[in-house]
Amino acid sequence: QVRLVESGGGLVQAGGSLRLSCAASGRTFSSVAMGWFRQAPGKEREFVASISWNGGSTGYLDSVKGRFTISRDNAKNTLYLQMNSLKPEDTAVYYCAASRRMQNYPVSDFTSWGQGTQVTVSS
Protein backbone atom coordinates (compact mmCIF):
# COMPACT_ATOMS: atom_id res chain seq x y z
CA GLN A 1 0.00 0.00 0.00
CA VAL A 2 1.21 3.52 -0.72
CA ARG A 3 0.17 6.79 0.92
CA LEU A 4 -0.05 9.81 -1.38
CA VAL A 5 0.04 13.52 -0.54
CA GLU A 6 -0.42 16.16 -3.26
CA SER A 7 0.82 19.74 -3.17
CA GLY A 8 1.39 22.67 -5.51
CA GLY A 9 -2.14 23.66 -6.38
CA GLY A 10 -3.34 27.24 -6.31
CA LEU A 11 -4.85 30.14 -8.23
CA VAL A 12 -3.28 31.13 -11.53
CA GLN A 13 -4.28 33.29 -14.48
CA ALA A 14 -5.04 31.74 -17.85
CA GLY A 15 -1.81 31.10 -19.72
CA GLY A 16 0.13 30.57 -16.54
CA SER A 17 1.89 27.52 -15.14
CA LEU A 18 1.82 25.34 -12.04
CA ARG A 19 3.73 22.25 -10.98
CA LEU A 20 1.96 19.69 -8.86
CA SER A 21 3.87 17.26 -6.70
CA CYS A 22 2.80 14.01 -5.09
CA ALA A 23 4.88 12.63 -2.25
CA ALA A 24 4.52 8.89 -1.78
CA SER A 25 5.34 6.82 1.25
CA GLY A 26 5.77 3.09 1.22
CA ARG A 27 8.08 0.68 -0.50
CA THR A 28 6.01 0.17 -3.64
CA PHE A 29 6.23 3.60 -5.32
CA SER A 30 9.13 2.75 -7.63
CA SER A 31 7.50 -0.48 -8.79
CA VAL A 32 4.06 0.79 -9.81
CA ALA A 33 2.63 3.10 -12.44
CA MET A 34 1.38 6.49 -11.27
CA GLY A 35 -1.18 8.92 -12.57
CA TRP A 36 -2.97 12.22 -12.23
CA PHE A 37 -6.74 12.60 -12.35
CA ARG A 38 -8.99 15.62 -11.87
CA GLN A 39 -12.57 16.38 -10.91
CA ALA A 40 -14.30 19.64 -11.73
CA PRO A 41 -17.45 20.76 -9.87
CA GLY A 42 -20.47 18.82 -11.02
CA LYS A 43 -18.41 16.50 -13.20
CA GLU A 44 -17.02 13.00 -12.86
CA ARG A 45 -13.37 12.41 -12.11
CA GLU A 46 -11.33 12.08 -15.31
CA PHE A 47 -7.93 10.75 -16.26
CA VAL A 48 -5.30 13.41 -16.97
CA ALA A 49 -1.93 11.68 -17.31
CA SER A 50 -0.09 8.48 -16.40
CA ILE A 51 3.45 7.18 -16.27
CA SER A 52 4.84 3.66 -16.03
CA TRP A 53 6.98 2.46 -13.14
CA ASN A 54 10.27 3.52 -14.77
CA GLY A 55 9.00 6.52 -16.74
CA GLY A 56 9.35 4.71 -20.04
CA SER A 57 5.71 5.10 -21.01
CA THR A 58 3.38 8.04 -20.56
CA GLY A 59 -0.20 8.79 -21.53
CA TYR A 60 -2.28 11.97 -21.62
CA LEU A 61 -5.82 13.21 -21.94
CA ASP A 62 -6.12 14.68 -25.43
CA SER A 63 -7.00 18.15 -24.17
CA VAL A 64 -3.76 18.44 -22.14
CA LYS A 65 -1.32 17.00 -24.67
CA GLY A 66 1.46 19.46 -25.41
CA ARG A 67 0.63 21.52 -22.30
CA PHE A 68 1.06 19.08 -19.38
CA THR A 69 4.05 16.84 -18.64
CA ILE A 70 4.05 13.99 -16.14
CA SER A 71 7.32 12.83 -14.60
CA ARG A 72 8.59 10.91 -11.60
CA ASP A 73 11.66 10.70 -9.41
CA ASN A 74 11.81 7.23 -7.92
CA ALA A 75 14.78 8.15 -5.72
CA LYS A 76 12.61 10.82 -4.06
CA ASN A 77 9.35 8.84 -4.16
CA THR A 78 7.75 11.82 -5.90
CA LEU A 79 5.44 12.26 -8.87
CA TYR A 80 5.10 15.55 -10.74
CA LEU A 81 2.72 17.22 -13.15
CA GLN A 82 4.02 20.30 -14.94
CA MET A 83 1.08 22.28 -16.26
CA ASN A 84 1.71 25.07 -18.79
CA SER A 85 -0.62 27.28 -20.82
CA LEU A 86 -3.37 26.70 -18.29
CA LYS A 87 -6.97 27.32 -19.30
CA PRO A 88 -10.07 28.03 -17.17
CA GLU A 89 -11.39 24.58 -18.14
CA ASP A 90 -8.41 23.04 -16.32
CA THR A 91 -9.94 24.20 -13.04
CA ALA A 92 -10.49 21.14 -10.83
CA VAL A 93 -9.29 19.20 -7.84
CA TYR A 94 -6.28 17.20 -9.00
CA TYR A 95 -5.62 13.77 -7.53
CA CYS A 96 -2.51 11.65 -7.52
CA ALA A 97 -3.09 7.92 -7.93
CA ALA A 98 -1.09 4.71 -7.80
CA SER A 99 -1.76 1.69 -9.96
CA ARG A 100 -1.63 -1.96 -9.00
CA ARG A 101 0.54 -2.54 -12.07
CA MET A 102 3.95 -1.54 -13.39
CA GLN A 103 2.48 -0.38 -16.69
CA ASN A 104 0.30 2.74 -16.93
CA TYR A 105 -2.77 1.00 -18.30
CA PRO A 106 -5.58 0.21 -17.87
CA VAL A 107 -6.80 3.31 -16.08
CA SER A 108 -9.13 1.17 -13.99
CA ASP A 109 -6.12 -0.29 -12.14
CA PHE A 110 -5.36 3.00 -10.39
CA THR A 111 -6.76 2.16 -6.97
CA SER A 112 -4.83 4.23 -4.38
CA TRP A 113 -5.65 7.95 -4.13
CA GLY A 114 -4.39 11.10 -2.47
CA GLN A 115 -6.63 13.74 -0.91
CA GLY A 116 -6.37 16.12 -3.87
CA THR A 117 -5.14 19.66 -4.46
CA GLN A 118 -7.23 22.50 -5.89
CA VAL A 119 -6.19 24.17 -9.14
CA THR A 120 -8.11 27.27 -10.15
CA VAL A 121 -7.44 29.05 -13.44
CA SER A 122 -8.95 32.50 -13.81
CA SER A 123 -9.80 34.01 -17.19
PDB file of N, CA and C in Angstrom, residues 17-114:
ATOM      1  N   SER A  17       1.376  28.865 -15.388  1.00  0.00           N
ATOM      2  CA  SER A  17       1.888  27.518 -15.139  1.00  0.00           C
ATOM      3  C   SER A  17       1.831  27.175 -13.657  1.00  0.00           C
ATOM      4  N   LEU A  18       1.711  25.884 -13.390  1.00  0.00           N
ATOM      5  CA  LEU A  18       1.816  25.336 -12.041  1.00  0.00           C
ATOM      6  C   LEU A  18       2.512  23.993 -12.140  1.00  0.00           C
ATOM      7  N   ARG A  19       3.182  23.601 -11.060  1.00  0.00           N
ATOM      8  CA  ARG A  19       3.728  22.255 -10.978  1.00  0.00           C
ATOM      9  C   ARG A  19       3.178  21.572  -9.739  1.00  0.00           C
ATOM     10  N   LEU A  20       2.476  20.493  -9.958  1.00  0.00           N
ATOM     11  CA  LEU A  20       1.957  19.691  -8.864  1.00  0.00           C
ATOM     12  C   LEU A  20       2.983  18.632  -8.490  1.00  0.00           C
ATOM     13  N   SER A  21       3.017  18.323  -7.207  1.00  0.00           N
ATOM     14  CA  SER A  21       3.870  17.260  -6.703  1.00  0.00           C
ATOM     15  C   SER A  21       3.018  16.275  -5.915  1.00  0.00           C
ATOM     16  N   CYS A  22       3.466  15.045  -5.875  1.00  0.00           N
ATOM     17  CA  CYS A  22       2.798  14.010  -5.092  1.00  0.00           C
ATOM     18  C   CYS A  22       3.875  13.219  -4.374  1.00  0.00           C
ATOM     19  N   ALA A  23       3.915  13.365  -3.060  1.00  0.00           N
ATOM     20  CA  ALA A  23       4.878  12.633  -2.247  1.00  0.00           C
ATOM     21  C   ALA A  23       4.273  11.304  -1.832  1.00  0.00           C
ATOM     22  N   ALA A  24       5.012  10.235  -2.081  1.00  0.00           N
ATOM     23  CA  ALA A  24       4.518   8.894  -1.775  1.00  0.00           C
ATOM     24  C   ALA A  24       5.334   8.261  -0.666  1.00  0.00           C
ATOM     25  N   SER A  25       4.657   7.586   0.215  1.00  0.00           N
ATOM     26  CA  SER A  25       5.337   6.823   1.253  1.00  0.00           C
ATOM     27  C   SER A  25       5.038   5.350   1.028  1.00  0.00           C
ATOM     28  N   GLY A  26       5.954   4.517   1.452  1.00  0.00           N
ATOM     29  CA  GLY A  26       5.775   3.092   1.224  1.00  0.00           C
ATOM     30  C   GLY A  26       6.807   2.574   0.249  1.00  0.00           C
ATOM     31  N   ARG A  27       7.012   1.280   0.289  1.00  0.00           N
ATOM     32  CA  ARG A  27       8.078   0.685  -0.503  1.00  0.00           C
ATOM     33  C   ARG A  27       7.716   0.444  -1.955  1.00  0.00           C
ATOM     34  N   THR A  28       6.427   0.609  -2.312  1.00  0.00           N
ATOM     35  CA  THR A  28       6.007   0.172  -3.639  1.00  0.00           C
ATOM     36  C   THR A  28       6.064   1.247  -4.714  1.00  0.00           C
ATOM     37  N   PHE A  29       6.337   2.507  -4.354  1.00  0.00           N
ATOM     38  CA  PHE A  29       6.234   3.604  -5.322  1.00  0.00           C
ATOM     39  C   PHE A  29       7.026   3.312  -6.588  1.00  0.00           C
ATOM     40  N   SER A  30       8.266   2.904  -6.458  1.00  0.00           N
ATOM     41  CA  SER A  30       9.135   2.746  -7.627  1.00  0.00           C
ATOM     42  C   SER A  30       8.772   1.534  -8.476  1.00  0.00           C
ATOM     43  N   SER A  31       7.837   0.718  -8.040  1.00  0.00           N
ATOM     44  CA  SER A  31       7.499  -0.479  -8.793  1.00  0.00           C
ATOM     45  C   SER A  31       6.092  -0.445  -9.376  1.00  0.00           C
ATOM     46  N   VAL A  32       5.417   0.698  -9.261  1.00  0.00           N
ATOM     47  CA  VAL A  32       4.061   0.794  -9.810  1.00  0.00           C
ATOM     48  C   VAL A  32       3.913   2.028 -10.691  1.00  0.00           C
ATOM     49  N   ALA A  33       2.973   1.940 -11.628  1.00  0.00           N
ATOM     50  CA  ALA A  33       2.632   3.101 -12.442  1.00  0.00           C
ATOM     51  C   ALA A  33       1.903   4.131 -11.585  1.00  0.00           C
ATOM     52  N   MET A  34       2.015   5.388 -11.991  1.00  0.00           N
ATOM     53  CA  MET A  34       1.383   6.487 -11.273  1.00  0.00           C
ATOM     54  C   MET A  34       0.580   7.341 -12.248  1.00  0.00           C
ATOM     55  N   GLY A  35      -0.361   8.101 -11.693  1.00  0.00           N
ATOM     56  CA  GLY A  35      -1.177   8.923 -12.571  1.00  0.00           C
ATOM     57  C   GLY A  35      -1.736  10.143 -11.887  1.00  0.00           C
ATOM     58  N   TRP A  36      -2.245  11.049 -12.699  1.00  0.00           N
ATOM     59  CA  TRP A  36      -2.973  12.224 -12.226  1.00  0.00           C
ATOM     60  C   TRP A  36      -4.383  12.181 -12.813  1.00  0.00           C
ATOM     61  N   PHE A  37      -5.345  12.493 -11.958  1.00  0.00           N
ATOM     62  CA  PHE A  37      -6.740  12.597 -12.354  1.00  0.00           C
ATOM     63  C   PHE A  37      -7.259  13.938 -11.853  1.00  0.00           C
ATOM     64  N   ARG A  38      -8.410  14.369 -12.357  1.00  0.00           N
ATOM     65  CA  ARG A  38      -8.993  15.620 -11.874  1.00  0.00           C
ATOM     66  C   ARG A  38     -10.507  15.522 -11.859  1.00  0.00           C
ATOM     67  N   GLN A  39     -11.105  16.330 -10.995  1.00  0.00           N
ATOM     68  CA  GLN A  39     -12.566  16.381 -10.909  1.00  0.00           C
ATOM     69  C   GLN A  39     -13.005  17.828 -10.769  1.00  0.00           C
ATOM     70  N   ALA A  40     -13.747  18.292 -11.755  1.00  0.00           N
ATOM     71  CA  ALA A  40     -14.304  19.637 -11.734  1.00  0.00           C
ATOM     72  C   ALA A  40     -15.671  19.603 -11.060  1.00  0.00           C
ATOM     73  N   PRO A  41     -16.141  20.729 -10.538  1.00  0.00           N
ATOM     74  CA  PRO A  41     -17.446  20.763  -9.867  1.00  0.00           C
ATOM     75  C   PRO A  41     -18.558  20.267 -10.777  1.00  0.00           C
ATOM     76  N   GLY A  42     -19.354  19.355 -10.269  1.00  0.00           N
ATOM     77  CA  GLY A  42     -20.474  18.823 -11.024  1.00  0.00           C
ATOM     78  C   GLY A  42     -20.117  17.826 -12.102  1.00  0.00           C
ATOM     79  N   LYS A  43     -18.849  17.441 -12.166  1.00  0.00           N
ATOM     80  CA  LYS A  43     -18.415  16.499 -13.196  1.00  0.00           C
ATOM     81  C   LYS A  43     -17.780  15.274 -12.561  1.00  0.00           C
ATOM     82  N   GLU A  44     -17.680  14.199 -13.338  1.00  0.00           N
ATOM     83  CA  GLU A  44     -17.019  13.001 -12.862  1.00  0.00           C
ATOM     84  C   GLU A  44     -15.499  13.172 -12.912  1.00  0.00           C
ATOM     85  N   ARG A  45     -14.829  12.403 -12.081  1.00  0.00           N
ATOM     86  CA  ARG A  45     -13.373  12.408 -12.112  1.00  0.00           C
ATOM     87  C   ARG A  45     -12.885  11.863 -13.447  1.00  0.00           C
ATOM     88  N   GLU A  46     -11.859  12.514 -14.017  1.00  0.00           N
ATOM     89  CA  GLU A  46     -11.335  12.077 -15.305  1.00  0.00           C
ATOM     90  C   GLU A  46      -9.822  11.897 -15.258  1.00  0.00           C
ATOM     91  N   PHE A  47      -9.354  11.003 -16.096  1.00  0.00           N
ATOM     92  CA  PHE A  47      -7.927  10.754 -16.256  1.00  0.00           C
ATOM     93  C   PHE A  47      -7.258  11.960 -16.894  1.00  0.00           C
ATOM     94  N   VAL A  48      -6.065  12.314 -16.402  1.00  0.00           N
ATOM     95  CA  VAL A  48      -5.295  13.407 -16.974  1.00  0.00           C
ATOM     96  C   VAL A  48      -3.993  12.912 -17.593  1.00  0.00           C
ATOM     97  N   ALA A  49      -3.219  12.147 -16.816  1.00  0.00           N
ATOM     98  CA  ALA A  49      -1.926  11.680 -17.308  1.00  0.00           C
ATOM     99  C   ALA A  49      -1.479  10.481 -16.495  1.00  0.00           C
ATOM    100  N   SER A  50      -0.633   9.639 -17.104  1.00  0.00           N
ATOM    101  CA  SER A  50      -0.095   8.482 -16.400  1.00  0.00           C
ATOM    102  C   SER A  50       1.335   8.227 -16.845  1.00  0.00           C
ATOM    103  N   ILE A  51       2.051   7.487 -15.989  1.00  0.00           N
ATOM    104  CA  ILE A  51       3.448   7.180 -16.267  1.00  0.00           C
ATOM    105  C   ILE A  51       3.758   5.790 -15.715  1.00  0.00           C
ATOM    106  N   SER A  52       4.503   5.013 -16.467  1.00  0.00           N
ATOM    107  CA  SER A  52       4.843   3.664 -16.027  1.00  0.00           C
ATOM    108  C   SER A  52       5.862   3.705 -14.897  1.00  0.00           C
ATOM    109  N   TRP A  53       6.140   2.553 -14.327  1.00  0.00           N
ATOM    110  CA  TRP A  53       6.978   2.465 -13.143  1.00  0.00           C
ATOM    111  C   TRP A  53       8.363   3.090 -13.319  1.00  0.00           C
ATOM    112  N   ASN A  54       8.913   2.996 -14.527  1.00  0.00           N
ATOM    113  CA  ASN A  54      10.269   3.522 -14.770  1.00  0.00           C
ATOM    114  C   ASN A  54      10.263   4.770 -15.651  1.00  0.00           C
ATOM    115  N   GLY A  55       9.088   5.313 -15.911  1.00  0.00           N
ATOM    116  CA  GLY A  55       9.000   6.516 -16.736  1.00  0.00           C
ATOM    117  C   GLY A  55       9.088   6.261 -18.225  1.00  0.00           C
ATOM    118  N   GLY A  56       9.164   5.023 -18.635  1.00  0.00           N
ATOM    119  CA  GLY A  56       9.347   4.710 -20.044  1.00  0.00           C
ATOM    120  C   GLY A  56       8.118   4.885 -20.904  1.00  0.00           C
ATOM    121  N   SER A  57       6.964   4.935 -20.276  1.00  0.00           N
ATOM    122  CA  SER A  57       5.713   5.097 -21.007  1.00  0.00           C
ATOM    123  C   SER A  57       4.854   6.143 -20.325  1.00  0.00           C
ATOM    124  N   THR A  58       4.284   7.040 -21.100  1.00  0.00           N
ATOM    125  CA  THR A  58       3.376   8.043 -20.563  1.00  0.00           C
ATOM    126  C   THR A  58       2.115   8.109 -21.418  1.00  0.00           C
ATOM    127  N   GLY A  59       1.062   8.617 -20.815  1.00  0.00           N
ATOM    128  CA  GLY A  59      -0.195   8.791 -21.534  1.00  0.00           C
ATOM    129  C   GLY A  59      -0.883  10.055 -21.064  1.00  0.00           C
ATOM    130  N   TYR A  60      -1.649  10.697 -21.954  1.00  0.00           N
ATOM    131  CA  TYR A  60      -2.285  11.968 -21.621  1.00  0.00           C
ATOM    132  C   TYR A  60      -3.704  12.053 -22.159  1.00  0.00           C
ATOM    133  N   LEU A  61      -4.520  12.804 -21.432  1.00  0.00           N
ATOM    134  CA  LEU A  61      -5.819  13.215 -21.939  1.00  0.00           C
ATOM    135  C   LEU A  61      -5.570  14.098 -23.159  1.00  0.00           C
ATOM    136  N   ASP A  62      -6.362  13.936 -24.196  1.00  0.00           N
ATOM    137  CA  ASP A  62      -6.120  14.684 -25.427  1.00  0.00           C
ATOM    138  C   ASP A  62      -6.059  16.191 -25.204  1.00  0.00           C
ATOM    139  N   SER A  63      -6.912  16.696 -24.342  1.00  0.00           N
ATOM    140  CA  SER A  63      -6.997  18.146 -24.168  1.00  0.00           C
ATOM    141  C   SER A  63      -5.804  18.744 -23.428  1.00  0.00           C
ATOM    142  N   VAL A  64      -4.936  17.912 -22.841  1.00  0.00           N
ATOM    143  CA  VAL A  64      -3.760  18.440 -22.138  1.00  0.00           C
ATOM    144  C   VAL A  64      -2.458  18.122 -22.862  1.00  0.00           C
ATOM    145  N   LYS A  65      -2.529  17.342 -23.920  1.00  0.00           N
ATOM    146  CA  LYS A  65      -1.315  17.001 -24.670  1.00  0.00           C
ATOM    147  C   LYS A  65      -0.629  18.261 -25.175  1.00  0.00           C
ATOM    148  N   GLY A  66       0.688  18.306 -24.990  1.00  0.00           N
ATOM    149  CA  GLY A  66       1.456  19.464 -25.409  1.00  0.00           C
ATOM    150  C   GLY A  66       1.493  20.583 -24.384  1.00  0.00           C
ATOM    151  N   ARG A  67       0.653  20.487 -23.348  1.00  0.00           N
ATOM    152  CA  ARG A  67       0.634  21.515 -22.297  1.00  0.00           C
ATOM    153  C   ARG A  67       1.078  20.954 -20.942  1.00  0.00           C
ATOM    154  N   PHE A  68       0.726  19.705 -20.653  1.00  0.00           N
ATOM    155  CA  PHE A  68       1.062  19.083 -19.378  1.00  0.00           C
ATOM    156  C   PHE A  68       2.143  18.033 -19.599  1.00  0.00           C
ATOM    157  N   THR A  69       3.017  17.870 -18.598  1.00  0.00           N
ATOM    158  CA  THR A  69       4.045  16.840 -18.638  1.00  0.00           C
ATOM    159  C   THR A  69       4.093  16.126 -17.300  1.00  0.00           C
ATOM    160  N   ILE A  70       3.959  14.799 -17.340  1.00  0.00           N
ATOM    161  CA  ILE A  70       4.052  13.990 -16.137  1.00  0.00           C
ATOM    162  C   ILE A  70       5.474  13.440 -16.044  1.00  0.00           C
ATOM    163  N   SER A  71       5.993  13.387 -14.818  1.00  0.00           N
ATOM    164  CA  SER A  71       7.324  12.826 -14.601  1.00  0.00           C
ATOM    165  C   SER A  71       7.383  12.264 -13.194  1.00  0.00           C
ATOM    166  N   ARG A  72       8.422  11.507 -12.921  1.00  0.00           N
ATOM    167  CA  ARG A  72       8.590  10.912 -11.596  1.00  0.00           C
ATOM    168  C   ARG A  72      10.058  10.833 -11.239  1.00  0.00           C
ATOM    169  N   ASP A  73      10.318  10.876  -9.940  1.00  0.00           N
ATOM    170  CA  ASP A  73      11.665  10.704  -9.408  1.00  0.00           C
ATOM    171  C   ASP A  73      11.576   9.576  -8.394  1.00  0.00           C
ATOM    172  N   ASN A  74      11.954   8.384  -8.808  1.00  0.00           N
ATOM    173  CA  ASN A  74      11.810   7.227  -7.924  1.00  0.00           C
ATOM    174  C   ASN A  74      12.749   7.305  -6.720  1.00  0.00           C
ATOM    175  N   ALA A  75      13.859   8.001  -6.858  1.00  0.00           N
ATOM    176  CA  ALA A  75      14.780   8.150  -5.724  1.00  0.00           C
ATOM    177  C   ALA A  75      14.165   9.014  -4.627  1.00  0.00           C
ATOM    178  N   LYS A  76      13.272   9.920  -5.030  1.00  0.00           N
ATOM    179  CA  LYS A  76      12.612  10.815  -4.064  1.00  0.00           C
ATOM    180  C   LYS A  76      11.178  10.405  -3.766  1.00  0.00           C
ATOM    181  N   ASN A  77      10.737   9.288  -4.359  1.00  0.00           N
ATOM    182  CA  ASN A  77       9.347   8.843  -4.163  1.00  0.00           C
ATOM    183  C   ASN A  77       8.352   9.963  -4.479  1.00  0.00           C
ATOM    184  N   THR A  78       8.575  10.663  -5.576  1.00  0.00           N
ATOM    185  CA  THR A  78       7.748  11.820  -5.902  1.00  0.00           C
ATOM    186  C   THR A  78       7.306  11.791  -7.365  1.00  0.00           C
ATOM    187  N   LEU A  79       6.042  12.137  -7.542  1.00  0.00           N
ATOM    188  CA  LEU A  79       5.435  12.262  -8.866  1.00  0.00           C
ATOM    189  C   LEU A  79       5.168  13.734  -9.129  1.00  0.00           C
ATOM    190  N   TYR A  80       5.298  14.146 -10.387  1.00  0.00           N
ATOM    191  CA  TYR A  80       5.100  15.550 -10.741  1.00  0.00           C
ATOM    192  C   TYR A  80       4.119  15.690 -11.904  1.00  0.00           C
ATOM    193  N   LEU A  81       3.495  16.855 -11.965  1.00  0.00           N
ATOM    194  CA  LEU A  81       2.716  17.223 -13.146  1.00  0.00           C
ATOM    195  C   LEU A  81       3.009  18.687 -13.439  1.00  0.00           C
ATOM    196  N   GLN A  82       3.750  18.939 -14.491  1.00  0.00           N
ATOM    197  CA  GLN A  82       4.023  20.303 -14.939  1.00  0.00           C
ATOM    198  C   GLN A  82       2.892  20.733 -15.859  1.00  0.00           C
ATOM    199  N   MET A  83       2.233  21.812 -15.501  1.00  0.00           N
ATOM    200  CA  MET A  83       1.077  22.285 -16.256  1.00  0.00           C
ATOM    201  C   MET A  83       1.381  23.674 -16.801  1.00  0.00           C
ATOM    202  N   ASN A  84       1.439  23.798 -18.110  1.00  0.00           N
ATOM    203  CA  ASN A  84       1.706  25.068 -18.791  1.00  0.00           C
ATOM    204  C   ASN A  84       0.487  25.482 -19.612  1.00  0.00           C
ATOM    205  N   SER A  85       0.465  26.740 -19.991  1.00  0.00           N
ATOM    206  CA  SER A  85      -0.624  27.278 -20.818  1.00  0.00           C
ATOM    207  C   SER A  85      -1.985  26.896 -20.250  1.00  0.00           C
ATOM    208  N   LEU A  86      -2.141  27.109 -18.969  1.00  0.00           N
ATOM    209  CA  LEU A  86      -3.370  26.700 -18.295  1.00  0.00           C
ATOM    210  C   LEU A  86      -4.580  27.463 -18.808  1.00  0.00           C
ATOM    211  N   LYS A  87      -5.707  26.766 -18.826  1.00  0.00           N
ATOM    212  CA  LYS A  87      -6.973  27.321 -19.298  1.00  0.00           C
ATOM    213  C   LYS A  87      -8.007  27.249 -18.182  1.00  0.00           C
ATOM    214  N   PRO A  88      -9.023  28.104 -18.212  1.00  0.00           N
ATOM    215  CA  PRO A  88     -10.068  28.032 -17.173  1.00  0.00           C
ATOM    216  C   PRO A  88     -10.695  26.646 -17.080  1.00  0.00           C
ATOM    217  N   GLU A  89     -10.798  25.929 -18.174  1.00  0.00           N
ATOM    218  CA  GLU A  89     -11.391  24.585 -18.139  1.00  0.00           C
ATOM    219  C   GLU A  89     -10.492  23.555 -17.468  1.00  0.00           C
ATOM    220  N   ASP A  90      -9.278  23.919 -17.109  1.00  0.00           N
ATOM    221  CA  ASP A  90      -8.407  23.040 -16.323  1.00  0.00           C
ATOM    222  C   ASP A  90      -8.706  23.127 -14.830  1.00  0.00           C
ATOM    223  N   THR A  91      -9.581  24.048 -14.442  1.00  0.00           N
ATOM    224  CA  THR A  91      -9.940  24.201 -13.036  1.00  0.00           C
ATOM    225  C   THR A  91     -10.579  22.930 -12.499  1.00  0.00           C
ATOM    226  N   ALA A  92     -10.009  22.397 -11.408  1.00  0.00           N
ATOM    227  CA  ALA A  92     -10.489  21.143 -10.828  1.00  0.00           C
ATOM    228  C   ALA A  92      -9.667  20.819  -9.592  1.00  0.00           C
ATOM    229  N   VAL A  93     -10.128  19.819  -8.864  1.00  0.00           N
ATOM    230  CA  VAL A  93      -9.293  19.200  -7.841  1.00  0.00           C
ATOM    231  C   VAL A  93      -8.485  18.113  -8.538  1.00  0.00           C
ATOM    232  N   TYR A  94      -7.173  18.159  -8.364  1.00  0.00           N
ATOM    233  CA  TYR A  94      -6.275  17.202  -9.003  1.00  0.00           C
ATOM    234  C   TYR A  94      -5.838  16.157  -7.978  1.00  0.00           C
ATOM    235  N   TYR A  95      -5.941  14.899  -8.385  1.00  0.00           N
ATOM    236  CA  TYR A  95      -5.624  13.768  -7.527  1.00  0.00           C
ATOM    237  C   TYR A  95      -4.456  12.965  -8.090  1.00  0.00           C
ATOM    238  N   CYS A  96      -3.583  12.577  -7.211  1.00  0.00           N
ATOM    239  CA  CYS A  96      -2.507  11.647  -7.520  1.00  0.00           C
ATOM    240  C   CYS A  96      -3.031  10.233  -7.266  1.00  0.00           C
ATOM    241  N   ALA A  97      -2.616   9.284  -8.088  1.00  0.00           N
ATOM    242  CA  ALA A  97      -3.089   7.920  -7.928  1.00  0.00           C
ATOM    243  C   ALA A  97      -1.987   6.923  -8.247  1.00  0.00           C
ATOM    244  N   ALA A  98      -2.029   5.796  -7.566  1.00  0.00           N
ATOM    245  CA  ALA A  98      -1.086   4.711  -7.799  1.00  0.00           C
ATOM    246  C   ALA A  98      -1.815   3.515  -8.379  1.00  0.00           C
ATOM    247  N   SER A  99      -1.186   2.872  -9.332  1.00  0.00           N
ATOM    248  CA  SER A  99      -1.763   1.690  -9.957  1.00  0.00           C
ATOM    249  C   SER A  99      -1.359   0.433  -9.199  1.00  0.00           C
ATOM    250  N   ARG A 100      -2.032  -0.645  -9.521  1.00  0.00           N
ATOM    251  CA  ARG A 100      -1.634  -1.956  -9.003  1.00  0.00           C
ATOM    252  C   ARG A 100      -0.605  -2.597  -9.917  1.00  0.00           C
ATOM    253  N   ARG A 101      -0.341  -1.980 -11.050  1.00  0.00           N
ATOM    254  CA  ARG A 101       0.539  -2.545 -12.068  1.00  0.00           C
ATOM    255  C   ARG A 101       1.776  -1.696 -12.307  1.00  0.00           C
ATOM    256  N   MET A 102       2.740  -2.269 -12.998  1.00  0.00           N
ATOM    257  CA  MET A 102       3.947  -1.539 -13.390  1.00  0.00           C
ATOM    258  C   MET A 102       3.668  -0.650 -14.603  1.00  0.00           C
ATOM    259  N   GLN A 103       2.807  -1.145 -15.493  1.00  0.00           N
ATOM    260  CA  GLN A 103       2.481  -0.375 -16.695  1.00  0.00           C
ATOM    261  C   GLN A 103       1.328   0.584 -16.408  1.00  0.00           C
ATOM    262  N   ASN A 104       1.262   1.664 -17.205  1.00  0.00           N
ATOM    263  CA  ASN A 104       0.301   2.736 -16.927  1.00  0.00           C
ATOM    264  C   ASN A 104      -1.046   2.536 -17.607  1.00  0.00           C
ATOM    265  N   TYR A 105      -1.444   1.313 -17.791  1.00  0.00           N
ATOM    266  CA  TYR A 105      -2.773   0.997 -18.302  1.00  0.00           C
ATOM    267  C   TYR A 105      -3.171  -0.372 -17.748  1.00  0.00           C
ATOM    268  N   PRO A 106      -4.451  -0.678 -17.611  1.00  0.00           N
ATOM    269  CA  PRO A 106      -5.584   0.213 -17.868  1.00  0.00           C
ATOM    270  C   PRO A 106      -5.795   1.227 -16.748  1.00  0.00           C
ATOM    271  N   VAL A 107      -6.516   2.258 -17.047  1.00  0.00           N
ATOM    272  CA  VAL A 107      -6.797   3.312 -16.077  1.00  0.00           C
ATOM    273  C   VAL A 107      -7.552   2.767 -14.882  1.00  0.00           C
ATOM    274  N   SER A 108      -8.333   1.739 -15.074  1.00  0.00           N
ATOM    275  CA  SER A 108      -9.130   1.165 -13.989  1.00  0.00           C
ATOM    276  C   SER A 108      -8.277   0.543 -12.894  1.00  0.00           C
ATOM    277  N   ASP A 109      -6.979   0.312 -13.141  1.00  0.00           N
ATOM    278  CA  ASP A 109      -6.116  -0.295 -12.136  1.00  0.00           C
ATOM    279  C   ASP A 109      -5.486   0.730 -11.191  1.00  0.00           C
ATOM    280  N   PHE A 110      -5.831   1.993 -11.350  1.00  0.00           N
ATOM    281  CA  PHE A 110      -5.365   3.005 -10.392  1.00  0.00           C
ATOM    282  C   PHE A 110      -6.320   2.978  -9.208  1.00  0.00           C
ATOM    283  N   THR A 111      -5.860   2.456  -8.086  1.00  0.00           N
ATOM    284  CA  THR A 111      -6.757   2.165  -6.968  1.00  0.00           C
ATOM    285  C   THR A 111      -6.388   2.856  -5.663  1.00  0.00           C
ATOM    286  N   SER A 112      -5.227   3.506  -5.585  1.00  0.00           N
ATOM    287  CA  SER A 112      -4.831   4.227  -4.375  1.00  0.00           C
ATOM    288  C   SER A 112      -4.815   5.716  -4.701  1.00  0.00           C
ATOM    289  N   TRP A 113      -5.418   6.533  -3.813  1.00  0.00           N
ATOM    290  CA  TRP A 113      -5.645   7.949  -4.129  1.00  0.00           C
ATOM    291  C   TRP A 113      -5.143   8.865  -3.021  1.00  0.00           C
ATOM    292  N   GLY A 114      -4.691  10.048  -3.423  1.00  0.00           N
ATOM    293  CA  GLY A 114      -4.395  11.102  -2.473  1.00  0.00           C
ATOM    294  C   GLY A 114      -5.644  11.889  -2.146  1.00  0.00           C
TER     295      GLY A 114
END
